[in-house]
Amino acid sequence: MSSESRIRCAALRARVMSAAAAAELIPAGINVGMSGFTGAGYPKAVPGALAERIRKLNAAGNDPFRISIWTGASTAPELDGVLAEVDGIDMRLPFQSDPICRDRINTGKMDYVDIHLSEVSQYAWSGFLGKMDLAVIEVAGIREDGSLIPSSSVGNNKTWIEQADKIILEVNSKQNAKLEGMHDVYYGTALPPNRKPIMITDPSDRIGEPYLACPMDKVIAVVETSAADRNTPFKAPDETSRKIAEHILNFFHREIELGRLPKELLPIQSGVGNIPNAVLEGLDAGPFKNLTAFTEVIQDGMLKMLKSGTLATASATAFSLSPEGIAEFDNNIDLYRDKIILRQQDISNHPELARRLGVIAMNGLIEADLYGNINSTHIMGTRMMNGIGGSGDFARNGYLSIFVSPSTAKNGAISAIVPMVSHVDHTEHDVKIIVTEQGLADLRGLSPRQRAHEIINNCAHPDFRPALMDYYERALHSGRGMHTPHLLEEALSWHVRYETQGQM
Ligand code: COA
C-alpha cells in the first residue's frame, strides 16, 4: 500500500523520516507516552531505534540515557524488551508482562508503578505523574485533515496525544485498513467536579468519534512501518483449564435456573490467558446465544463466539490475538467490523459502566487465601509478575467477580490456596467466586469462617487440604479473634517454607 493511501495529509507526509532520525528527537530523562495494549498497537520501530542509540551511547561511556515510559498496558519485546535490555527505562507504568522488564523491576533497576488501567488517564490529567513530554503513537493511517485512524488498540492514546508536547506517529501499513470506523473515541471526559454521566447502557452503544484528534503542530515526525503485532499463540485448553471452564459453565446454568442471571448472561469481561480462553470456548460450545462482552481485550475465543453468533457484540480497548486469530480477523473483517467497538481504556474499563452494565468479570489469580483475599500480582509477596491490569476495575464493580487458577503451581510445589495471601490486590469484599480445577467456591453472602470451609473444600488441591484445615482449626481455637481466625506467626510460613525448601 502506498504511503499516500495511509498518510492522506500532505503536511504530515512531509514529516516522514526514518525511525533512527525520529529516535534522535527523543531526549534523555523525559516522560514518554507510548501506544500499546496487551501486545497490540504498540510502536514497532522507534523504540528499537532508540534502544540502538542508547546502546551506542552506553558503549561510548556516556551518562546513562533513560526515559520513563507510560503505555496503555503490556507491549512487546520490540518496545519493553529492547529498552529494558539497554537499561533505558527509568520508570514504567501502568502494566507490563515482559520478562526482561520483570527482571529489571525485581532486581531494583527499574521503578514500576502498577495502576488500575481505568485510572491511568485520570492520573495523567490530574498531574499526579508529572509532565508528559512526548508521545509515540502507532496508528493505522492519517486522514486528510490530520486526524488519526487508531490501530489495533486505543489504550491511553487519546490522553497521550492531548497531554504530550510533541508527538511521533508510526503509521503501520500492516494494520488492516478496514479498522477505520471500528473505534469509538469519547471526548466527554472531565476531571471532578465537572464530570457528566457516561451514556453507555449497552456494550454496543457508540458515544464518540471513530478518529483521534491530533493537533498537527505537535507532530515532529512520522515513521512508516509494516510489522505485525505480538500475536502470542494460545495453548490448546488442557485438562485443568477445561475443568475450570466446566465449573464456571455449570455455575452459569444454575444461576439462570435460579433466575439470578438472564439466559443471555450479562456482559462478559475475560482476562487474557489460556484459562479465560477455555471458558470462552466452553461458552461457545454451549446453548448460549446473543451474549455481549464489555471487556479489555478481544481474544481468539471471542472472535469464534462472534462468528458463531454466541456473542452479538464485543466492546474492548484492544485485540490480543494469536497468529491464527489475526489471520481469521483479517480474512473476515467485514463480518467482525460491526460487532466490535474499540474504546479508550478509561471507558472500556470504567467503574461506572462495569457497575451499570453488571459485568461478569473473570480474571486469573496467583494465590487466594482462606477468606477470599486475592493476590494477582506478586510472587511470594515481593516479586512483580505483571501487574493488576484491569482486574480491579472489573472485579470491584462487576455484578459477579470470578477469579480462576489451577489449584497448584510449579508441579504441585505451591498451593494456590494459602492461609494468608502474601500481597493483596482484591480484598475479600471484591471477590465473589473462586474457581480451580477442583471446584467452585461461591462466597456471596458468607462470613469469613463459612468462606474458609467453602474455599478449602471446593478449591484447594487434596494434597494441601488437610494442612489448610489444620491451620484454620488451630487458628479458630487459638484464643484470638474468631471473626477471621489467623495464627499470625504462621500465616506466611507456607511462603517461607517454599523459599527455603522449594515446597509449601
Ligand atoms: N506462586 C508462584 N508462582 C506462581 C503462582 C504462585 N502462587 N501461581 C502461578 N505462578 C506462576 C506459574 O507457575 C506461571 O509461571 P511460568 O510462567 O514460569 O510457567 C505463571 O505464574 C503464570 O501462571 P499461570 O497459571 O500460567 O496463569 P496465567 O498465565 O493465567 O496468569 C496471572 C495468572 C494472575 C499472573 C495473570 O492472570 C495476571 O497477570 N493477572 C493480573 C492482570 C489481570 O488480571 N488482568 C485482567 C484483565 S486482562
mmCIF file of N, CA and C and ligand atoms in Angstrom, residues 37-38 95-97 102 117 235 269-276 295-297 299 349 362-368 375-380 383 385-392 394 403-406 408-411 414-418 425-426 495 498 504, ligand 1:
data_model
loop_
_atom_site.group_PDB
_atom_site.id
_atom_site.type_symbol
_atom_site.label_atom_id
_atom_site.label_comp_id
_atom_site.label_asym_id
_atom_site.label_seq_id
_atom_site.Cartn_x
_atom_site.Cartn_y
_atom_site.Cartn_z
ATOM 1 N N PHE A 37 -1.339 -1.900 23.938
ATOM 2 C CA PHE A 37 -2.160 -2.549 24.956
ATOM 3 C C PHE A 37 -2.165 -4.041 24.667
ATOM 4 N N THR A 38 -1.681 -4.833 25.610
ATOM 5 C CA THR A 38 -1.670 -6.299 25.502
ATOM 6 C C THR A 38 -1.114 -6.777 24.159
ATOM 7 N N PHE A 95 1.383 -1.182 33.315
ATOM 8 C CA PHE A 95 1.286 -2.654 33.269
ATOM 9 C C PHE A 95 2.338 -3.151 32.308
ATOM 10 N N GLN A 96 2.937 -4.278 32.624
ATOM 11 C CA GLN A 96 3.903 -4.900 31.709
ATOM 12 C C GLN A 96 3.864 -6.412 31.908
ATOM 13 N N SER A 97 4.359 -7.139 30.919
ATOM 14 C CA SER A 97 4.448 -8.589 31.094
ATOM 15 C C SER A 97 5.722 -9.112 30.423
ATOM 16 N N ARG A 102 10.491 -7.401 33.702
ATOM 17 C CA ARG A 102 10.172 -8.003 35.005
ATOM 18 C C ARG A 102 11.443 -8.205 35.815
ATOM 19 N N LEU A 117 -6.048 0.076 35.322
ATOM 20 C CA LEU A 117 -5.925 0.627 33.965
ATOM 21 C C LEU A 117 -6.958 1.709 33.653
ATOM 22 N N LYS A 235 -2.189 -21.764 23.969
ATOM 23 C CA LYS A 235 -2.087 -23.218 24.099
ATOM 24 C C LYS A 235 -3.502 -23.766 23.964
ATOM 25 N N GLN A 269 -16.578 -9.959 30.920
ATOM 26 C CA GLN A 269 -15.185 -9.472 30.855
ATOM 27 C C GLN A 269 -14.302 -10.676 31.100
ATOM 28 N N SER A 270 -13.336 -10.872 30.238
ATOM 29 C CA SER A 270 -12.482 -12.039 30.376
ATOM 30 C C SER A 270 -11.028 -11.612 30.266
ATOM 31 N N GLY A 271 -10.236 -11.922 31.280
ATOM 32 C CA GLY A 271 -8.806 -11.620 31.240
ATOM 33 C C GLY A 271 -8.136 -12.423 30.140
ATOM 34 N N VAL A 272 -6.919 -12.029 29.797
ATOM 35 C CA VAL A 272 -6.213 -12.798 28.774
ATOM 36 C C VAL A 272 -5.635 -14.055 29.402
ATOM 37 N N GLY A 273 -5.276 -15.032 28.576
ATOM 38 C CA GLY A 273 -4.642 -16.230 29.098
ATOM 39 C C GLY A 273 -5.401 -17.467 28.661
ATOM 40 N N ASN A 274 -4.801 -18.601 28.980
ATOM 41 C CA ASN A 274 -5.340 -19.859 28.471
ATOM 42 C C ASN A 274 -6.639 -20.266 29.166
ATOM 43 N N ILE A 275 -6.742 -19.996 30.468
ATOM 44 C CA ILE A 275 -7.961 -20.421 31.169
ATOM 45 C C ILE A 275 -9.172 -19.598 30.703
ATOM 46 N N PRO A 276 -9.067 -18.251 30.700
ATOM 47 C CA PRO A 276 -10.211 -17.491 30.178
ATOM 48 C C PRO A 276 -10.578 -17.894 28.751
ATOM 49 N N THR A 295 -15.314 -5.623 27.879
ATOM 50 C CA THR A 295 -14.062 -6.199 28.342
ATOM 51 C C THR A 295 -12.892 -5.333 27.904
ATOM 52 N N GLU A 296 -11.691 -5.794 28.233
ATOM 53 C CA GLU A 296 -10.489 -5.059 27.843
ATOM 54 C C GLU A 296 -9.979 -5.486 26.485
ATOM 55 N N VAL A 297 -9.901 -6.794 26.297
ATOM 56 C CA VAL A 297 -9.269 -7.309 25.080
ATOM 57 C C VAL A 297 -10.140 -8.339 24.376
ATOM 58 N N GLN A 299 -9.935 -11.589 22.410
ATOM 59 C CA GLN A 299 -9.001 -12.674 22.119
ATOM 60 C C GLN A 299 -9.655 -13.678 21.167
ATOM 61 N N ASN A 349 -12.867 0.233 30.592
ATOM 62 C CA ASN A 349 -12.715 -0.315 31.953
ATOM 63 C C ASN A 349 -13.400 0.558 33.002
ATOM 64 N N MET A 362 -14.082 -12.153 34.811
ATOM 65 C CA MET A 362 -13.337 -13.411 35.012
ATOM 66 C C MET A 362 -11.847 -13.129 34.847
ATOM 67 N N ASN A 363 -11.093 -13.279 35.920
ATOM 68 C CA ASN A 363 -9.660 -12.968 35.874
ATOM 69 C C ASN A 363 -8.838 -14.025 36.601
ATOM 70 N N GLY A 364 -7.554 -14.043 36.284
ATOM 71 C CA GLY A 364 -6.650 -15.032 36.883
ATOM 72 C C GLY A 364 -6.189 -14.593 38.267
ATOM 73 N N LEU A 365 -5.695 -15.535 39.055
ATOM 74 C CA LEU A 365 -5.105 -15.203 40.349
ATOM 75 C C LEU A 365 -3.783 -15.939 40.505
ATOM 76 N N ILE A 366 -2.908 -15.380 41.343
ATOM 77 C CA ILE A 366 -1.675 -16.074 41.706
ATOM 78 C C ILE A 366 -1.932 -16.896 42.965
ATOM 79 N N GLU A 367 -2.547 -16.277 43.969
ATOM 80 C CA GLU A 367 -2.943 -17.041 45.159
ATOM 81 C C GLU A 367 -4.164 -16.400 45.794
ATOM 82 N N ALA A 368 -4.923 -17.259 46.476
ATOM 83 C CA ALA A 368 -6.099 -16.789 47.232
ATOM 84 C C ALA A 368 -5.943 -17.314 48.644
ATOM 85 N N ASN A 375 -4.306 -12.371 45.597
ATOM 86 C CA ASN A 375 -3.053 -11.791 45.105
ATOM 87 C C ASN A 375 -2.970 -12.102 43.616
ATOM 88 N N SER A 376 -2.982 -11.061 42.790
ATOM 89 C CA SER A 376 -2.897 -11.258 41.325
ATOM 90 C C SER A 376 -1.542 -10.863 40.782
ATOM 91 N N THR A 377 -0.681 -10.301 41.618
ATOM 92 C CA THR A 377 0.484 -9.625 41.050
ATOM 93 C C THR A 377 1.849 -10.074 41.582
ATOM 94 N N HIS A 378 1.925 -10.464 42.847
ATOM 95 C CA HIS A 378 3.245 -10.649 43.454
ATOM 96 C C HIS A 378 3.559 -12.114 43.743
ATOM 97 N N ILE A 379 4.682 -12.579 43.219
ATOM 98 C CA ILE A 379 5.150 -13.931 43.529
ATOM 99 C C ILE A 379 5.843 -13.876 44.890
ATOM 100 N N MET A 380 5.380 -14.718 45.794
ATOM 101 C CA MET A 380 5.915 -14.799 47.166
ATOM 102 C C MET A 380 5.999 -13.402 47.807
ATOM 103 N N ARG A 383 7.945 -10.291 44.481
ATOM 104 C CA ARG A 383 8.391 -10.192 43.091
ATOM 105 C C ARG A 383 7.202 -9.949 42.163
ATOM 106 N N MET A 385 4.891 -9.927 39.065
ATOM 107 C CA MET A 385 4.668 -10.778 37.885
ATOM 108 C C MET A 385 4.339 -9.870 36.687
ATOM 109 N N ASN A 386 3.110 -9.370 36.626
ATOM 110 C CA ASN A 386 2.719 -8.467 35.532
ATOM 111 C C ASN A 386 2.207 -7.133 36.080
ATOM 112 N N GLY A 387 1.127 -7.207 36.826
ATOM 113 C CA GLY A 387 0.500 -6.005 37.362
ATOM 114 C C GLY A 387 -0.979 -6.275 37.530
ATOM 115 N N ILE A 388 -1.684 -5.331 38.160
ATOM 116 C CA ILE A 388 -3.113 -5.558 38.435
ATOM 117 C C ILE A 388 -3.942 -5.428 37.161
ATOM 118 N N GLY A 389 -3.441 -4.671 36.185
ATOM 119 C CA GLY A 389 -4.156 -4.514 34.911
ATOM 120 C C GLY A 389 -5.554 -3.983 35.139
ATOM 121 N N GLY A 390 -6.507 -4.569 34.429
ATOM 122 C CA GLY A 390 -7.895 -4.122 34.588
ATOM 123 C C GLY A 390 -8.679 -4.974 35.553
ATOM 124 N N SER A 391 -7.996 -5.939 36.201
ATOM 125 C CA SER A 391 -8.769 -6.889 37.018
ATOM 126 C C SER A 391 -9.536 -6.178 38.127
ATOM 127 N N GLY A 392 -8.929 -5.160 38.748
ATOM 128 C CA GLY A 392 -9.608 -4.448 39.825
ATOM 129 C C GLY A 392 -10.755 -3.581 39.327
ATOM 130 N N PHE A 394 -12.778 -4.229 36.999
ATOM 131 C CA PHE A 394 -13.961 -5.055 36.752
ATOM 132 C C PHE A 394 -14.391 -5.829 38.004
ATOM 133 N N PHE A 403 -12.633 -15.362 40.064
ATOM 134 C CA PHE A 403 -11.176 -15.499 39.929
ATOM 135 C C PHE A 403 -10.843 -16.965 39.704
ATOM 136 N N VAL A 404 -9.958 -17.208 38.751
ATOM 137 C CA VAL A 404 -9.664 -18.589 38.344
ATOM 138 C C VAL A 404 -8.171 -18.891 38.434
ATOM 139 N N SER A 405 -7.851 -20.153 38.726
ATOM 140 C CA SER A 405 -6.446 -20.580 38.748
ATOM 141 C C SER A 405 -6.382 -22.101 38.897
ATOM 142 N N PRO A 406 -5.316 -22.711 38.397
ATOM 143 C CA PRO A 406 -5.062 -24.094 38.816
ATOM 144 C C PRO A 406 -4.855 -24.092 40.330
ATOM 145 N N THR A 408 -2.694 -25.648 42.058
ATOM 146 C CA THR A 408 -1.271 -25.673 42.438
ATOM 147 C C THR A 408 -0.436 -25.034 41.323
ATOM 148 N N ALA A 409 0.782 -24.652 41.668
ATOM 149 C CA ALA A 409 1.740 -24.152 40.669
ATOM 150 C C ALA A 409 3.054 -24.900 40.857
ATOM 151 N N LYS A 410 3.934 -24.758 39.870
ATOM 152 C CA LYS A 410 5.280 -25.349 39.908
ATOM 153 C C LYS A 410 5.225 -26.845 40.272
ATOM 154 N N ASN A 411 4.515 -27.575 39.413
ATOM 155 C CA ASN A 411 4.405 -29.027 39.563
ATOM 156 C C ASN A 411 3.945 -29.472 40.944
ATOM 157 N N ILE A 414 3.570 -25.615 44.993
ATOM 158 C CA ILE A 414 2.935 -24.419 45.558
ATOM 159 C C ILE A 414 1.423 -24.614 45.560
ATOM 160 N N SER A 415 0.790 -24.279 46.679
ATOM 161 C CA SER A 415 -0.669 -24.279 46.717
ATOM 162 C C SER A 415 -1.165 -22.881 46.348
ATOM 163 N N ALA A 416 -2.153 -22.818 45.442
ATOM 164 C CA ALA A 416 -2.727 -21.507 45.107
ATOM 165 C C ALA A 416 -3.643 -21.021 46.228
ATOM 166 N N ILE A 417 -4.049 -21.927 47.110
ATOM 167 C CA ILE A 417 -4.838 -21.529 48.290
ATOM 168 C C ILE A 417 -3.895 -21.571 49.485
ATOM 169 N N VAL A 418 -3.723 -20.441 50.122
ATOM 170 C CA VAL A 418 -2.757 -20.340 51.232
ATOM 171 C C VAL A 418 -3.471 -19.772 52.464
ATOM 172 N N ASP A 425 -4.364 -7.800 46.233
ATOM 173 C CA ASP A 425 -4.834 -6.930 45.150
ATOM 174 C C ASP A 425 -6.339 -6.751 45.210
ATOM 175 N N HIS A 426 -7.051 -7.846 45.516
ATOM 176 C CA HIS A 426 -8.518 -7.802 45.574
ATOM 177 C C HIS A 426 -8.910 -8.297 46.955
ATOM 178 N N HIS A 495 4.864 -19.628 52.568
ATOM 179 C CA HIS A 495 5.722 -18.943 51.581
ATOM 180 C C HIS A 495 7.195 -19.077 51.973
ATOM 181 N N TYR A 498 8.409 -22.467 51.136
ATOM 182 C CA TYR A 498 8.699 -22.634 49.702
ATOM 183 C C TYR A 498 10.034 -21.970 49.354
ATOM 184 N N MET A 504 5.844 -25.948 49.471
ATOM 185 C CA MET A 504 4.982 -25.418 50.548
ATOM 186 C C MET A 504 4.589 -26.547 51.469
HETATM 187 N N1 COA B 1 3.459 -18.820 43.226
HETATM 188 C C1 COA B 1 4.481 -18.777 42.352
HETATM 189 N N2 COA B 1 4.305 -18.801 41.019
HETATM 190 C C2 COA B 1 3.043 -18.911 40.567
HETATM 191 C C3 COA B 1 1.952 -18.993 41.427
HETATM 192 C C4 COA B 1 2.192 -18.948 42.817
HETATM 193 N N3 COA B 1 1.189 -18.990 43.692
HETATM 194 N N4 COA B 1 0.829 -19.090 40.683
HETATM 195 C C5 COA B 1 1.207 -19.058 39.392
HETATM 196 N N5 COA B 1 2.543 -18.943 39.328
HETATM 197 C C6 COA B 1 3.352 -18.874 38.116
HETATM 198 C C7 COA B 1 3.090 -20.066 37.217
HETATM 199 O O1 COA B 1 3.886 -21.157 37.591
HETATM 200 C C8 COA B 1 3.482 -19.489 35.875
HETATM 201 O O2 COA B 1 4.888 -19.442 35.810
HETATM 202 P P1 COA B 1 5.683 -19.711 34.461
HETATM 203 O O3 COA B 1 5.324 -18.567 33.573
HETATM 204 O O4 COA B 1 7.115 -19.701 34.901
HETATM 205 O O5 COA B 1 5.187 -21.027 33.974
HETATM 206 C C9 COA B 1 2.995 -18.045 35.958
HETATM 207 O O6 COA B 1 2.909 -17.740 37.368
HETATM 208 C C10 COA B 1 1.635 -17.805 35.310
HETATM 209 O O7 COA B 1 0.709 -18.674 35.866
HETATM 210 P P2 COA B 1 -0.457 -19.391 35.033
HETATM 211 O O8 COA B 1 -1.086 -20.407 35.916
HETATM 212 O O9 COA B 1 0.039 -19.827 33.690
HETATM 213 O O10 COA B 1 -1.566 -18.279 34.906
HETATM 214 P P3 COA B 1 -1.845 -17.096 33.895
HETATM 215 O O11 COA B 1 -0.954 -17.042 32.727
HETATM 216 O O12 COA B 1 -3.310 -17.174 33.683
HETATM 217 O O13 COA B 1 -1.512 -15.813 34.800
HETATM 218 C C11 COA B 1 -1.831 -14.148 36.450
HETATM 219 C C12 COA B 1 -2.094 -15.613 36.049
HETATM 220 C C13 COA B 1 -2.512 -13.884 37.774
HETATM 221 C C14 COA B 1 -0.332 -13.890 36.572
HETATM 222 C C15 COA B 1 -2.445 -13.247 35.314
HETATM 223 O O14 COA B 1 -3.816 -13.533 35.191
HETATM 224 C C16 COA B 1 -2.275 -11.771 35.618
HETATM 225 O O15 COA B 1 -1.245 -11.185 35.334
HETATM 226 N N6 COA B 1 -3.312 -11.146 36.221
HETATM 227 C C17 COA B 1 -3.294 -9.742 36.586
HETATM 228 C C18 COA B 1 -3.787 -8.878 35.467
HETATM 229 C C19 COA B 1 -5.199 -9.172 35.091
HETATM 230 O O16 COA B 1 -5.907 -9.909 35.753
HETATM 231 N N7 COA B 1 -5.678 -8.592 34.029
HETATM 232 C C20 COA B 1 -7.053 -8.834 33.655
HETATM 233 C C21 COA B 1 -7.543 -8.012 32.607
HETATM 234 S S1 COA B 1 -6.846 -8.530 31.009
#
